[in-house]
Structure formats: structure tokens, C-alpha cells
């Protein structure tokens, strides 16, 4: 805990900035700057008397002048770094470079902050002016979300011409002020600080500008508002192109300093108020004996200057003696301002081009005269010339450097020098203020607080940092008269930066909202291209070279180094540790040292015990008054824990084995079970062990019940002479319990001795029971493999139950025992159901045994004969705890069966290649099932069914008795067992409802998995009760389907055809193939809803029962209960949606074009879509507009044509058919006829078109069957006659054989003319045999009446066909 200097950022390419500012050095230095980390070695002494020695020797001088010039270039620059480290300026003469931080990976692979050049260029606006001073001032954000944080950083630059210019981070000029015609010597800033004490005057923010004979102070609030306004106006001007920018005026004061020869630097102390005595003393010195004073001391602004004659001058300006001046925009709007009311005190350069700026700057603004301010007093030293002054953070001290190589410490309030350092020529100084951490404060002996707290407000310490560049050393001194507390060799070419301000624009409210990450002082090293910060711990302000506290901290560090030693010498290791801890004086530090020793994992147990025992003995031998009670109790408690650890370790290492044989009969007697119950328990546990594939958590350190002493001490603690377990995690809890009980549960350690040891150590029976159960329940795999552990658990539980405070003696059998309730709660919360069931059986057995023994005592006292005694032997006491045990056993048995099912693997016949990949099912516990609501059990099974992807038919088969033909089906057997165990919760309708919901939820997560939605509809169809079926369908529609369905409708109506894949993914969220399947599933759901609504009145609402063991379930309402709460659907509205869904499905299946689904409906029909299916909507009725009917008929005929073509086309593409198999699902012609009925289209037209399409594709046999459904056969015959003509025309005119031509010549002229008018290109199948065509002609003759106009034509066709058949 000594001083340190730490690098917090570096330069990415400092050479480029140097080459820009010093072009003459560019050729001298080829390559990049190399880093020399050896230059930053820390100066530190190990001995206590090192600070009294002489100063370290100066490093050797550089070898040549060129190298010195190359490294010392930073001394010639004006340098400033923002307090928030977000901007740095390096300027020389007329040029400047702005450096901004960036996070990048260093050579070692770690991320570090590096400064890179963000902007560089010339900042001078007048010829011959140079930069003399610069500041980087961060301005606070005014946003509500980031109040008090820095928003942006303003760069303030002073020039030899007297101008002060303000820039943004990107080099944009915001504002330029000419407040005095002399050159700017120094810029300094003061920001808001919260007063540490109520009596301290609150200081205002200000920017002070020093000229050779004047000081100008700009009000911070006015400057903050002006800069924000200028920045906003510049941004607007850049966006709009308007350059006429007018900044708001600045409020400033200008003081002319008198009675002083030369001024080099200054410090603005701020407003101060004199005490009455100082007021009278000052009045007497100025006004003499008869001077009068005011009742209240006046407030004054104090300024201190350094220079010559006097060496330091003190100035006091009375507040209110002069009014603030306002700087006006005199240059940019000179032609507009003619009023004499505005004094042209300053100039505005605006955001203009270079030519305009040169024109404007030729006109110098009028200067306001300075208010004279005479020096009140000073430190006269005619030979000494001051070079710089640096004010401390608390405004009470100031450090002054001079040309004699001295650093003088001034008391600002008294105006006197209180300390001087010599030998620091060209020194650079700064300050560090450290606030005490109250947690590190140790109360001194005899410190008593009447308010009950020994800690007051945090103390503040100030340290002076001096950098001597000629010696290359950086020193840290304790003020005011303290010693040097740190020194570092840093090189001769660095720059020490101390801004002395933080963020401008804060107040007493915003400064508390966020603590800014600002540095106080830093060192810029151009050789290593790095920026380093100085860290000083607070305790160095309290200590000197003989401080006991510092010595204690040194011993603690030495102890830590000793504990980290790689190869300690075992013979003297323990002795050295004892000597170190005994040499420490402070009790708190001694406790810290003992904690670090006990926390070491490299020390043996004997060493820890001996060191603690030695410290304990030493404390006991001291006088009682000088012994710290807290340290004594800490040592005693740790010693008790070490003794307990030793006792338990010895019991675990003893060679103890129980030779008592253990049989099934013994287990039955132990658990009070008959043979049938024991066989059932064994069978359940064996199935559970086989199916349970969860990996058990193993601890490497507790494999044999071993726990390191360090870990043991971390887990336990003594509080008020009672041993308790700390708040540790579940794994740590199991490790501690394994250390105590794992050997006992394996029969390898004495159970009685272990219980006695732990009880005598102070552990309560409740804590021991909790540890025992945590071990038992977490080691399920080992326990199931070793049934003998049940006997050990029984013995251990019996011993714990017989402890004094385990079971209250006043406990009544009709009330619940907290002891057994604790064990039952552990079993209820456990997810390891096999171990929980075994422990519940053991607990039930022990509880029954203790209850029977208590009852035996009562009856033995009351019994007068042997009959009463014989009665009590076979009688088991009935108590409330017994009933709770029986209920818990039934619940654990149910949970075990369910858990076995959920972790069972699918057998090969039922497993599918495309089974869904899901996360592992969660472990179950009785608590989870009790909190999961009435549908929790069915929901868990539904998740398992989804994971295994079982078909709904298989669920139905599993509910029946075992099939004789397939007796070896393990999963069905487990599922059948679950059905028997949960006849109400896993009733088929309930299970199908949960499966339906689970599948649709999974589909909603990934809509591309269309089979999930299809499987969900399958489960929906298997629900027998229409009330449940209707409710589930309605919930699915409203929750998951209607939104996507409406999006698909509007998309298809917009594009007028089946949309492409990209549009489907954009608007509906799924691919085009998934959308087709989705529409088919929606159609199935709507049809299922219609069917369920028809049978609602015939079947009653089901009554949902629950198993007796699960009547106390609580939690969310089940899916089935929600379904039963749904209102019945409005049948016509669902039918209306079903028609739309059929239209969409047909369009997607057959990729129909020029189809707008919503154009098939009138306004009433459109408005009714996508409304709540239970609401009554105004639907279309009566006669429909013929235009709508015509459009609908065209659509239906398209569907029929596309369906027949997809089924009978000769040119079917197998790949396309495989990619779009949806058309095979439905009988599309029949569906088209059904749609025609609902859409008021003639059904006979659709049927006739279907017949025609079948013959057109050559399916004559199907066409003959379809003819029977046509009503108007005469019209059909006319249509088929045309098709016959097309076939003959193709056969005669396209083949053009000799026989065909001869036949054509023999035909009647009327027939020839008619055949020539036919267009055979309309035929889809031209390869139909002539015999089929002849059969078709005869069919047409049958359908045509003799008086029909085309009957004669048909007769000629018969002759022609018969003639062609003979060819």
C-alpha cells in the first residue's frame, strides 16, 4: 500500500504529431518511436530509514545533442489534457494537434486506451500570432438520461495577439474573443465543487485569462450557455449552409493589476469572506485609527500573482464594486448595429471562410477599460522571480516555483510562506487530494463516541507532487510539514499535467447524480509514448517512518509474500508466520493477517492449528484491558472450528466396517412394508434407475468425504457461542454434508460417534438434518446402487431425532411436528425422486417407530393386565404426521413414475428420422407439480410426447390393455403405467388438448416446421368432447393463426397470384411451401370447429377431476379449463372464413395467377373477415351481383382445370410434384362443387367443366363416371361434341396419311367444314385411341335428343369414327 505510478493510456503514433509540429525533426528520426519500459521503473526502498537518506543520483546525461532535442520536443509545446481523459491538445506556434482516445489491443493482447490524432492544422487566424496557452474543458450534458456526465469537450486557446478562441473536438471554431490587446499569458479554469463544510463559501465556475497587466474572468455559467448555443448554431449552419451566426454575449470582469513589475502566472482563489478580526485589522492598516467598518464582512475575490517586485502579489476585489461587462457581436453584424448602447467589447469570428475572416479581423474591436486593482500586499524579494503557481484542490495552499530552483509552499489565507524545497530547477508541480475510505479506518484505543459510532466524516489528505526534469525524478510530499512518501525515476523529458478543474456546467444537484471518472494529475512521457497516473494511499498522510500502522501493513505484505512462496522451508515456515503475526500491533491488522493465514490452501492443518493456538495463548497472557475482545473471540471461534475439523477427519479415517448382513426381509421390516409393497418399490426404482440418464454432479474434493480445511472454515462460523452455517451455494452445502455424513451413509464410519461429535460442537439437529438430506438427495446414483445405505440413513435419522431439541416434548400427535415437516419439505423440493422416495419411506418408518414408542409408554403406565399390552404391540398410533407421510409417499411415487416416463428413450420402431430436436426436459419434483396447476402433469407428458414425436393413434393404443401380439413395448408400458397412476390428469381428451397446444407453440417458434402444426391439428381431431375441441380450436386460431392468416390474405390479394418465397417471408414470416401447408392446416382447423359446433348440444360439458393425492395443486389455470371457458363459435362466420381459406389454399397449391381472393367477396363479406369467430357479423345474403358470380365461376373453373391437370397431365415433373404434394390431400373437384354451392355459382357448370377437363386430358373412364352427376346433359353433350371434333381434326389434319386424306374426301362437306373449324391445340392429350373417341361419340348420341340441331352432325361423326377405326 505504497505510492505507485501506473500507466493508464498510451499514444498510438506520437511521432506523427511531433513531425507535424516540428518538421525539422522529421528527417532525423526514421521509423516509429520505440518504447522503453525501463524508463518507468519504480523508485522504492525496502528499509524503514530510506527516506532519511540522500536523494538518488541523477541518471547519466544523453549521449548527444540531437538525441536530447529529439526527446525534449514536448517541453517546447503547449500541452493540455481534459480531466476526463477524452481529449488532449499539443500546440506549438501556429499549429495544433487534437488527440482523441481509442480502445485497441496492445502488443500483449490486452485492451488499452491509446491516444490518436483526431485533428491537426493551423489555429492562428492573424499573421504572426502564436499559441501561448490552452485548456481542454469538458462540458456537462443537459440530457435527462445522462445528467452530470460529460457531453463534449471544448478547447480554449490563447494567442499572442490577445485573442482567446474556442474550438470543438473536430477543430471547428466556435467563438473568438478579444478582451485585451496584450498577449495571453495563462488560461486557468475553476469548476464547481461541493463544499466540504457548511462554513465554506460556495465557489462559482469561471475561466480566468492572464495578460501582462490585467486579469479577465469570464463567468462559468455564461460561458457554458454561450458555448452550447454556438455549438448548436454551428451545427445548424453546417446543415443549412447559412453562415450568419450570432453567439450570445459573455459576462466577464476585467481588472487592471497595479503596483507590480512583472507577472508570469496567477491563481484565482475565488470568493472569500474575512472574519471580524481580520476585517478590523485590514481596515486599520488601510484607513488608520479612525477607519469605519461595516456590520457584515464584505465578500472579496482573491487573486495571487507570481513574477517580480513583488515576488508574489495578493489582490482583493470587492464583490459588487463593478458591474460585469458583456461581450457583444460587433464584427459579424457591424453594419446592423449603430446604437451607442452596445459597447464593442469583443469580436466574433463566426463560422466563415478564410477570406471573410481576414477581412473581419482587420477591424479591431474597441477594448473596454480595465478596473484598476492595486496589490494589497505581497512577498517582496527583489532577486527572486516567480515562474509558476499551482493552487491546491481545497484552495488553502499554493505551490510556487522560482528561478532559484526553489518550490515554496504558501498559506493562501494568511499570505505567508510555510515551507520551502530546494534543488528543483525548472520544476513542475501539481496536487493530489485523497479522501479516506471509512471501511479502512481502525478506531484508536480510548476512542468512544457518545452517538454509538466511532466513524465520523471522511477525512481528506493533500499531497504535493514535484517533477524535477533535470534529475528525471518525480516526488510525492505530504503537506504541510510531512515527509516525502514516494519517489520515482521517470526520465528527463516528461511533462506533468495538473488541470485543477473537472467538468463545467454542474451544480450541487447534478454533481451528485454521477461521479465522473477524472484524473487529478498525470505524467506524459514522450520517450515511452505513455500517460501515467500517480496513486497515493490515504494512510500515508497519517504516518511517518516510525508509524505502527505503516509497520503493520509492511508486516502484512511480508506475510502475504511468504504465503505465496513457491517452495517454503517447512522447518522454519511455521515459526516465521508466528513471529510475523505476533509482531503486528493493531488488532484489526492482526485479524486480517490471521484471516489470510487461514485462507491459505498451502498450509497444513497442524500449522494452522498451531499458529491460531499460539496467538490465542499470547492474547490470554496479556492484560485484560489491553486485549481486543473481538480478536479474542475470533481466535476462539476459529480454534473451535479447527478442533471440530480434526475430530471429524479422525472419525472418517478410522477403519470402521459394519459386518451385519442385510437382506430384503430386513429392508421390509426397516421400512415397515410387506413383500408386495417392497417388490413394487424395487420395481419402480429399478425402472427409474435404468431410464434416468442425468449426469450426477461430482466433487473432486469430496469423492471420499474429504474437505480442505480452508473450505471448511469458509462454510462454518460461530455467532454468540453457537455454530452456524454461512449462506453458501447448494454445491458447497452438499460438500459440507458429505464431509460429515458420506462415510456414515456407506457404513465406513461410526454413526453414533459422528452425531455425538457434531452435537457437542454446537450444530443444531435441524442443521444436521438439512445437511444429511442434502447429501442423500444429491447422491442419488450412488444410493440407488447401494441399498445398504438405507439402513445407515435409518440409524442416522433415529439418532438425530432423539437429540434434545429435535422434537419438542410438548408435541401433540394431532399437530404437525416441525421436525418431520422439515424433512417432508426437503423431499417435496427435491428433483431426485428416487432418493426422495427412499428418504420418505425411512422418515415415515422412524416417525412411526417414535410415535409407537411414545404410545407404548403411555399405555404401559395405564395397563393393568396383559391384554392391554398385547393390544399395543400390534396397534399403530394414528397422528396427523402419519397422514402427511402417506400423502407424501403417494405423491413421490406418482412423481417417480412420471419422471421415469419423461426420461425414457424412444424405442426404434416409434422413433422417426425427423423427430424434433428440443431441449432436455426439466427434472420434476413434487413442489413443481403442486405449483404447476391442474394441467401441469398433462403438460409435462405433452412435452415428452412432442420430443418423442408420438402419433395420436399410439396414445390411444397405450391407454388400452397390453396387446398380446406385441407384449414387449417398453414405452407403451411406461405410458400405460402413467395412465393408471393419473386416470384424471392424463385422461385422453386432456392429454390430446395439451399435445395440441404444445405442438402449435413449437410451430409458432419455427413456422417453417409445418408438420408441427399439422400434428397439432391431428391431436385436435382426436379430442372426443366437442366443448373441449371447440375451445382449443378457438384459442389456437386467436393466439397463433389469425394474424398470419390475415397477412397471407392481404399479400395474395395485393400481388394477385401465389406470392414468391421472398414476399412470403417478409409479410407472413414463413416460406411459400410452409405457407401452403399452413393454409391447409387452417382449413382443417376451421372444418373441425364446424363439426364440433354441430355436436355441442348432444354431449355435455366434461367435469375435470383430480387425483386424491393432488387435490392441493395450485398455479395457473389449465388449457382444458381455458378451453371450456370459451364461448361457442358463430357457425356462419366460421364457414365464411373456411370459404376464404379454401380459396387461398387452392391458389397456393396450384400456383394460380390473376386471382385476387378478396375480389370474390362484396363489402359485407370483406368486413366480416378476421373478426372474432364468436361474434355475430353482418354476412352477405340474398342474390349476389352477377359480376361477383362471374368472377367466382371463373376462379372455380381454374381450380378444377388445375386439379385435373395436376392429376392427369402427361408432362408431370416428378421434382415439382414432390416439392408441392399438397394438391393430393383434398378431392379438389368435389371441394369446388361445394364452394360453388356457398358462392352462389351453378354447381352444374362446375361439374360439366370437370367432365370436359377429364376428357380433355384423356381420362375417358373417369369422365364417364362423372357424367352421372351432371344435371343438364344436353349442354354437356354439345361441349363433348366439340371435344370429339378436336380429336378427329387432330387425327385427320395433323397426321395427313394417304388413307386419312381419302377418308376426308368421302366425308360430307358439312362435316369437313366443321372439322376444319376445330382447333386441336386446345387438347391436353392428343394420344387418345380412336376406339375411346368412338365410345365418346356414342355417349354424345345418347345424351343428345333427336330434335337437337347437332344431332345430324353427331350421326356423321359416328360414320367418320367407324371409318377411321377400320383404317
Short mmCIF file of N, CA, C and O in Angstrom, two decimals, residues 395-477:
data_model
loop_
_atom_site.label_atom_id
_atom_site.label_comp_id
_atom_site.label_asym_id
_atom_site.label_seq_id
_atom_site.Cartn_x
_atom_site.Cartn_y
_atom_site.Cartn_z
N UNK A 395 -8.12 25.01 -2.04
CA UNK A 395 -7.92 26.47 -2.09
C UNK A 395 -7.29 27.05 -0.83
O UNK A 395 -7.46 28.22 -0.54
N UNK A 396 -6.54 26.24 -0.08
CA UNK A 396 -5.91 26.76 1.14
C UNK A 396 -4.40 26.91 0.99
O UNK A 396 -3.79 27.71 1.68
N UNK A 397 -3.80 26.14 0.09
CA UNK A 397 -2.36 26.17 -0.11
C UNK A 397 -2.07 26.40 -1.58
O UNK A 397 -2.90 26.13 -2.45
N UNK A 398 -0.84 26.89 -1.84
CA UNK A 398 -0.39 27.09 -3.21
C UNK A 398 1.10 26.82 -3.26
O UNK A 398 1.84 27.19 -2.34
N UNK A 399 1.54 26.16 -4.34
CA UNK A 399 2.95 25.88 -4.54
C UNK A 399 3.49 26.80 -5.63
O UNK A 399 2.89 26.91 -6.71
N UNK A 400 4.62 27.50 -5.32
CA UNK A 400 5.20 28.47 -6.24
C UNK A 400 6.62 28.02 -6.59
O UNK A 400 7.38 27.63 -5.70
N UNK A 401 6.95 28.07 -7.86
CA UNK A 401 8.32 27.79 -8.30
C UNK A 401 9.00 29.09 -8.72
O UNK A 401 8.33 30.04 -9.15
N UNK A 402 10.32 29.15 -8.56
CA UNK A 402 11.06 30.36 -8.91
C UNK A 402 12.30 30.02 -9.70
O UNK A 402 12.57 28.85 -9.96
N UNK A 403 13.07 31.07 -10.06
CA UNK A 403 14.26 30.86 -10.89
C UNK A 403 15.46 30.44 -10.08
O UNK A 403 16.54 30.20 -10.64
N UNK A 404 15.32 30.33 -8.76
CA UNK A 404 16.41 29.86 -7.92
C UNK A 404 16.35 28.34 -7.71
O UNK A 404 17.15 27.80 -6.93
N UNK A 405 15.42 27.65 -8.32
CA UNK A 405 15.29 26.22 -8.13
C UNK A 405 14.60 25.86 -6.83
O UNK A 405 14.85 24.78 -6.27
N UNK A 406 13.77 26.77 -6.35
CA UNK A 406 13.06 26.51 -5.10
C UNK A 406 11.58 26.24 -5.40
O UNK A 406 11.02 26.76 -6.37
N UNK A 407 10.94 25.46 -4.52
CA UNK A 407 9.49 25.28 -4.51
C UNK A 407 9.01 25.77 -3.15
O UNK A 407 9.43 25.24 -2.10
N UNK A 408 8.18 26.80 -3.16
CA UNK A 408 7.73 27.44 -1.93
C UNK A 408 6.26 27.13 -1.73
O UNK A 408 5.44 27.24 -2.66
N UNK A 409 5.89 26.72 -0.52
CA UNK A 409 4.50 26.42 -0.16
C UNK A 409 3.92 27.63 0.55
O UNK A 409 4.43 28.09 1.57
N UNK A 410 2.82 28.19 -0.02
CA UNK A 410 2.17 29.38 0.52
C UNK A 410 0.90 29.01 1.26
O UNK A 410 0.16 28.11 0.84
N UNK A 411 0.65 29.72 2.36
CA UNK A 411 -0.64 29.68 3.02
C UNK A 411 -1.47 30.79 2.40
O UNK A 411 -1.20 31.98 2.59
N UNK A 412 -2.49 30.44 1.65
CA UNK A 412 -3.25 31.41 0.88
C UNK A 412 -3.99 32.38 1.79
O UNK A 412 -4.04 33.59 1.52
N UNK A 413 -4.59 31.89 2.84
CA UNK A 413 -5.39 32.75 3.70
C UNK A 413 -4.52 33.76 4.45
O UNK A 413 -4.86 34.94 4.56
N UNK A 414 -3.35 33.33 4.98
CA UNK A 414 -2.50 34.22 5.77
C UNK A 414 -1.49 34.95 4.91
O UNK A 414 -0.87 35.92 5.35
N UNK A 415 -1.24 34.48 3.69
CA UNK A 415 -0.30 35.17 2.82
C UNK A 415 1.14 35.02 3.23
O UNK A 415 1.92 35.95 3.06
N UNK A 416 1.52 33.87 3.77
CA UNK A 416 2.90 33.65 4.21
C UNK A 416 3.40 32.35 3.61
O UNK A 416 2.62 31.47 3.23
N UNK A 417 4.74 32.26 3.52
CA UNK A 417 5.38 31.03 3.07
C UNK A 417 5.60 30.14 4.28
O UNK A 417 6.15 30.58 5.30
N UNK A 418 5.18 28.87 4.18
CA UNK A 418 5.27 27.97 5.34
C UNK A 418 6.27 26.85 5.13
O UNK A 418 6.60 26.13 6.07
N UNK A 419 6.75 26.66 3.87
CA UNK A 419 7.74 25.60 3.64
C UNK A 419 8.44 25.87 2.31
O UNK A 419 7.87 26.47 1.41
N UNK A 420 9.71 25.39 2.25
CA UNK A 420 10.49 25.60 1.04
C UNK A 420 11.31 24.35 0.75
O UNK A 420 11.89 23.76 1.64
N UNK A 421 11.29 23.93 -0.54
CA UNK A 421 12.14 22.84 -1.03
C UNK A 421 13.19 23.43 -1.96
O UNK A 421 12.87 24.31 -2.79
N UNK A 422 14.41 22.95 -1.88
CA UNK A 422 15.47 23.48 -2.75
C UNK A 422 16.01 22.36 -3.64
O UNK A 422 15.84 21.17 -3.36
N UNK A 423 16.64 22.80 -4.72
CA UNK A 423 17.22 21.83 -5.65
C UNK A 423 16.25 21.33 -6.69
O UNK A 423 16.40 20.20 -7.17
N UNK A 424 15.26 22.14 -7.09
CA UNK A 424 14.26 21.71 -8.07
C UNK A 424 14.17 22.75 -9.19
O UNK A 424 13.17 23.45 -9.34
N UNK A 425 15.25 22.90 -9.95
CA UNK A 425 15.26 23.88 -11.03
C UNK A 425 14.33 23.41 -12.16
O UNK A 425 14.28 22.23 -12.49
N UNK A 426 13.59 24.37 -12.74
CA UNK A 426 12.60 24.10 -13.80
C UNK A 426 11.54 23.10 -13.34
O UNK A 426 11.03 22.29 -14.12
N UNK A 427 11.19 23.15 -12.07
CA UNK A 427 10.26 22.16 -11.52
C UNK A 427 8.84 22.37 -12.06
O UNK A 427 8.43 23.49 -12.39
N UNK A 428 8.12 21.28 -12.13
CA UNK A 428 6.68 21.29 -12.46
C UNK A 428 5.95 20.67 -11.28
O UNK A 428 6.36 19.61 -10.78
N UNK A 429 4.88 21.33 -10.82
CA UNK A 429 4.22 20.90 -9.59
C UNK A 429 2.74 20.64 -9.86
O UNK A 429 2.15 21.11 -10.84
N UNK A 430 2.16 19.85 -8.96
CA UNK A 430 0.73 19.56 -9.00
C UNK A 430 0.28 19.00 -7.66
O UNK A 430 1.09 18.81 -6.74
N UNK A 431 -1.02 18.74 -7.55
CA UNK A 431 -1.57 18.30 -6.27
C UNK A 431 -2.38 17.02 -6.46
O UNK A 431 -2.95 16.76 -7.52
N UNK A 432 -2.45 16.24 -5.38
CA UNK A 432 -3.34 15.07 -5.31
C UNK A 432 -4.12 15.15 -4.01
O UNK A 432 -3.53 15.32 -2.93
N UNK A 433 -5.42 15.08 -4.11
CA UNK A 433 -6.29 15.08 -2.93
C UNK A 433 -6.92 13.70 -2.78
O UNK A 433 -7.57 13.21 -3.69
N UNK A 434 -6.73 13.08 -1.63
CA UNK A 434 -7.21 11.72 -1.37
C UNK A 434 -8.24 11.76 -0.24
O UNK A 434 -8.01 12.38 0.80
N UNK A 435 -9.37 11.10 -0.49
CA UNK A 435 -10.44 11.00 0.51
C UNK A 435 -10.32 9.66 1.23
O UNK A 435 -10.12 8.62 0.60
N UNK A 436 -10.45 9.70 2.53
CA UNK A 436 -10.31 8.49 3.33
C UNK A 436 -11.47 7.53 3.09
O UNK A 436 -12.62 7.94 2.98
N UNK A 437 -11.13 6.25 3.00
CA UNK A 437 -12.15 5.20 2.93
C UNK A 437 -12.51 4.80 4.35
O UNK A 437 -11.68 4.31 5.11
N UNK A 438 -13.78 5.01 4.74
CA UNK A 438 -14.18 4.76 6.13
C UNK A 438 -14.06 3.30 6.51
O UNK A 438 -13.92 2.96 7.69
N UNK A 439 -14.12 2.40 5.53
CA UNK A 439 -14.02 0.97 5.85
C UNK A 439 -12.62 0.60 6.30
O UNK A 439 -12.43 -0.44 6.96
N UNK A 440 -11.62 1.40 5.94
CA UNK A 440 -10.25 1.09 6.33
C UNK A 440 -9.85 1.75 7.64
O UNK A 440 -8.76 1.53 8.12
N UNK A 441 -10.73 2.56 8.20
CA UNK A 441 -10.37 3.27 9.43
C UNK A 441 -10.41 2.31 10.61
O UNK A 441 -11.38 1.56 10.79
N UNK A 442 -9.38 2.33 11.43
CA UNK A 442 -9.31 1.49 12.63
C UNK A 442 -9.43 2.40 13.85
O UNK A 442 -8.65 3.34 14.01
N UNK A 443 -10.38 2.18 14.76
CA UNK A 443 -10.51 3.06 15.93
C UNK A 443 -9.32 2.93 16.86
O UNK A 443 -8.83 1.83 17.13
N UNK A 444 -8.84 4.07 17.28
CA UNK A 444 -7.73 4.06 18.23
C UNK A 444 -8.24 3.66 19.62
O UNK A 444 -9.43 3.74 19.93
N UNK A 445 -7.30 3.25 20.45
CA UNK A 445 -7.66 2.86 21.81
C UNK A 445 -8.15 4.08 22.59
O UNK A 445 -7.55 5.13 22.58
N UNK A 446 -9.24 3.92 23.24
CA UNK A 446 -9.81 5.00 24.01
C UNK A 446 -10.74 5.90 23.24
O UNK A 446 -11.22 6.88 23.79
N UNK A 447 -10.99 5.60 21.95
CA UNK A 447 -11.93 6.39 21.16
C UNK A 447 -13.34 5.91 21.44
O UNK A 447 -13.70 4.79 21.12
N UNK A 448 -14.12 6.76 22.07
CA UNK A 448 -15.51 6.41 22.37
C UNK A 448 -16.41 7.51 21.82
O UNK A 448 -16.14 8.69 21.99
N UNK A 449 -17.46 7.10 21.13
CA UNK A 449 -18.38 8.06 20.54
C UNK A 449 -19.68 8.05 21.32
O UNK A 449 -20.25 6.99 21.56
N UNK A 450 -20.17 9.19 21.76
CA UNK A 450 -21.45 9.21 22.50
C UNK A 450 -22.62 8.84 21.62
O UNK A 450 -23.70 8.54 22.12
N UNK A 451 -22.46 8.86 20.33
CA UNK A 451 -23.58 8.54 19.43
C UNK A 451 -23.54 7.09 18.96
O UNK A 451 -24.28 6.72 18.07
N UNK A 452 -22.65 6.29 19.50
CA UNK A 452 -22.63 4.87 19.19
C UNK A 452 -21.84 4.52 17.95
O UNK A 452 -21.76 3.37 17.57
N UNK A 453 -21.22 5.49 17.27
CA UNK A 453 -20.43 5.20 16.08
C UNK A 453 -19.09 5.88 16.22
O UNK A 453 -19.01 7.05 16.56
N UNK A 454 -18.03 5.12 15.95
CA UNK A 454 -16.69 5.68 16.06
C UNK A 454 -16.24 6.34 14.77
O UNK A 454 -15.15 6.90 14.72
N UNK A 455 -17.04 6.26 13.73
CA UNK A 455 -16.63 6.82 12.44
C UNK A 455 -17.36 8.11 12.16
O UNK A 455 -18.58 8.16 12.16
N UNK A 456 -16.56 9.19 11.95
CA UNK A 456 -17.13 10.47 11.58
C UNK A 456 -17.08 10.63 10.07
O UNK A 456 -17.04 9.66 9.33
N UNK A 457 -17.06 11.89 9.60
CA UNK A 457 -16.97 12.10 8.15
C UNK A 457 -15.59 11.71 7.63
O UNK A 457 -14.62 11.65 8.37
N UNK A 458 -15.53 11.43 6.34
CA UNK A 458 -14.27 11.05 5.73
C UNK A 458 -13.28 12.21 5.77
O UNK A 458 -13.63 13.35 5.48
N UNK A 459 -12.06 11.90 6.13
CA UNK A 459 -11.01 12.91 6.15
C UNK A 459 -10.38 13.03 4.77
O UNK A 459 -10.44 12.11 3.97
N UNK A 460 -9.75 14.19 4.53
CA UNK A 460 -9.16 14.48 3.23
C UNK A 460 -7.69 14.82 3.44
O UNK A 460 -7.35 15.60 4.34
N UNK A 461 -6.83 14.22 2.63
CA UNK A 461 -5.39 14.49 2.70
C UNK A 461 -4.93 15.06 1.35
O UNK A 461 -5.45 14.67 0.30
N UNK A 462 -3.94 16.01 1.43
CA UNK A 462 -3.39 16.61 0.22
C UNK A 462 -1.90 16.31 0.14
O UNK A 462 -1.17 16.42 1.13
N UNK A 463 -1.49 15.93 -1.07
CA UNK A 463 -0.09 15.63 -1.33
C UNK A 463 0.39 16.50 -2.48
O UNK A 463 -0.32 16.71 -3.47
N UNK A 464 1.63 17.01 -2.33
CA UNK A 464 2.25 17.83 -3.35
C UNK A 464 3.15 16.95 -4.22
O UNK A 464 3.99 16.20 -3.70
N UNK A 465 2.94 17.04 -5.54
CA UNK A 465 3.74 16.26 -6.49
C UNK A 465 4.70 17.23 -7.19
O UNK A 465 4.28 18.25 -7.74
N UNK A 466 5.99 16.92 -7.14
CA UNK A 466 7.02 17.76 -7.75
C UNK A 466 7.78 16.92 -8.76
O UNK A 466 8.28 15.83 -8.44
N UNK A 467 7.86 17.43 -9.98
CA UNK A 467 8.64 16.76 -11.02
C UNK A 467 9.86 17.63 -11.34
O UNK A 467 9.72 18.79 -11.74
N UNK A 468 11.04 17.05 -11.13
CA UNK A 468 12.30 17.76 -11.41
C UNK A 468 12.86 17.21 -12.71
O UNK A 468 13.48 16.13 -12.73
N UNK A 469 12.67 17.89 -13.83
CA UNK A 469 13.10 17.32 -15.12
C UNK A 469 14.60 17.20 -15.26
O UNK A 469 15.08 16.32 -15.98
N UNK A 470 15.35 18.05 -14.57
CA UNK A 470 16.81 17.97 -14.72
C UNK A 470 17.37 16.72 -14.06
O UNK A 470 18.44 16.24 -14.44
N UNK A 471 16.67 16.22 -13.06
CA UNK A 471 17.10 14.98 -12.41
C UNK A 471 16.26 13.78 -12.85
O UNK A 471 16.57 12.64 -12.51
N UNK A 472 15.16 14.02 -13.57
CA UNK A 472 14.32 12.92 -14.04
C UNK A 472 13.64 12.18 -12.91
O UNK A 472 13.49 10.95 -12.97
N UNK A 473 13.21 12.90 -11.87
CA UNK A 473 12.61 12.25 -10.71
C UNK A 473 11.28 12.92 -10.40
O UNK A 473 11.11 14.14 -10.56
N UNK A 474 10.33 12.09 -9.98
CA UNK A 474 9.01 12.55 -9.57
C UNK A 474 8.83 12.21 -8.10
O UNK A 474 8.99 11.05 -7.70
N UNK A 475 8.51 13.22 -7.27
CA UNK A 475 8.40 13.03 -5.83
C UNK A 475 7.00 13.40 -5.36
O UNK A 475 6.35 14.29 -5.92
N UNK A 476 6.58 12.70 -4.31
CA UNK A 476 5.29 12.97 -3.67
C UNK A 476 5.58 13.32 -2.22
O UNK A 476 6.22 12.54 -1.48
N UNK A 477 5.08 14.51 -1.79
CA UNK A 477 5.33 15.00 -0.43
C UNK A 477 4.01 15.18 0.30
O UNK A 477 3.01 15.61 -0.28
#
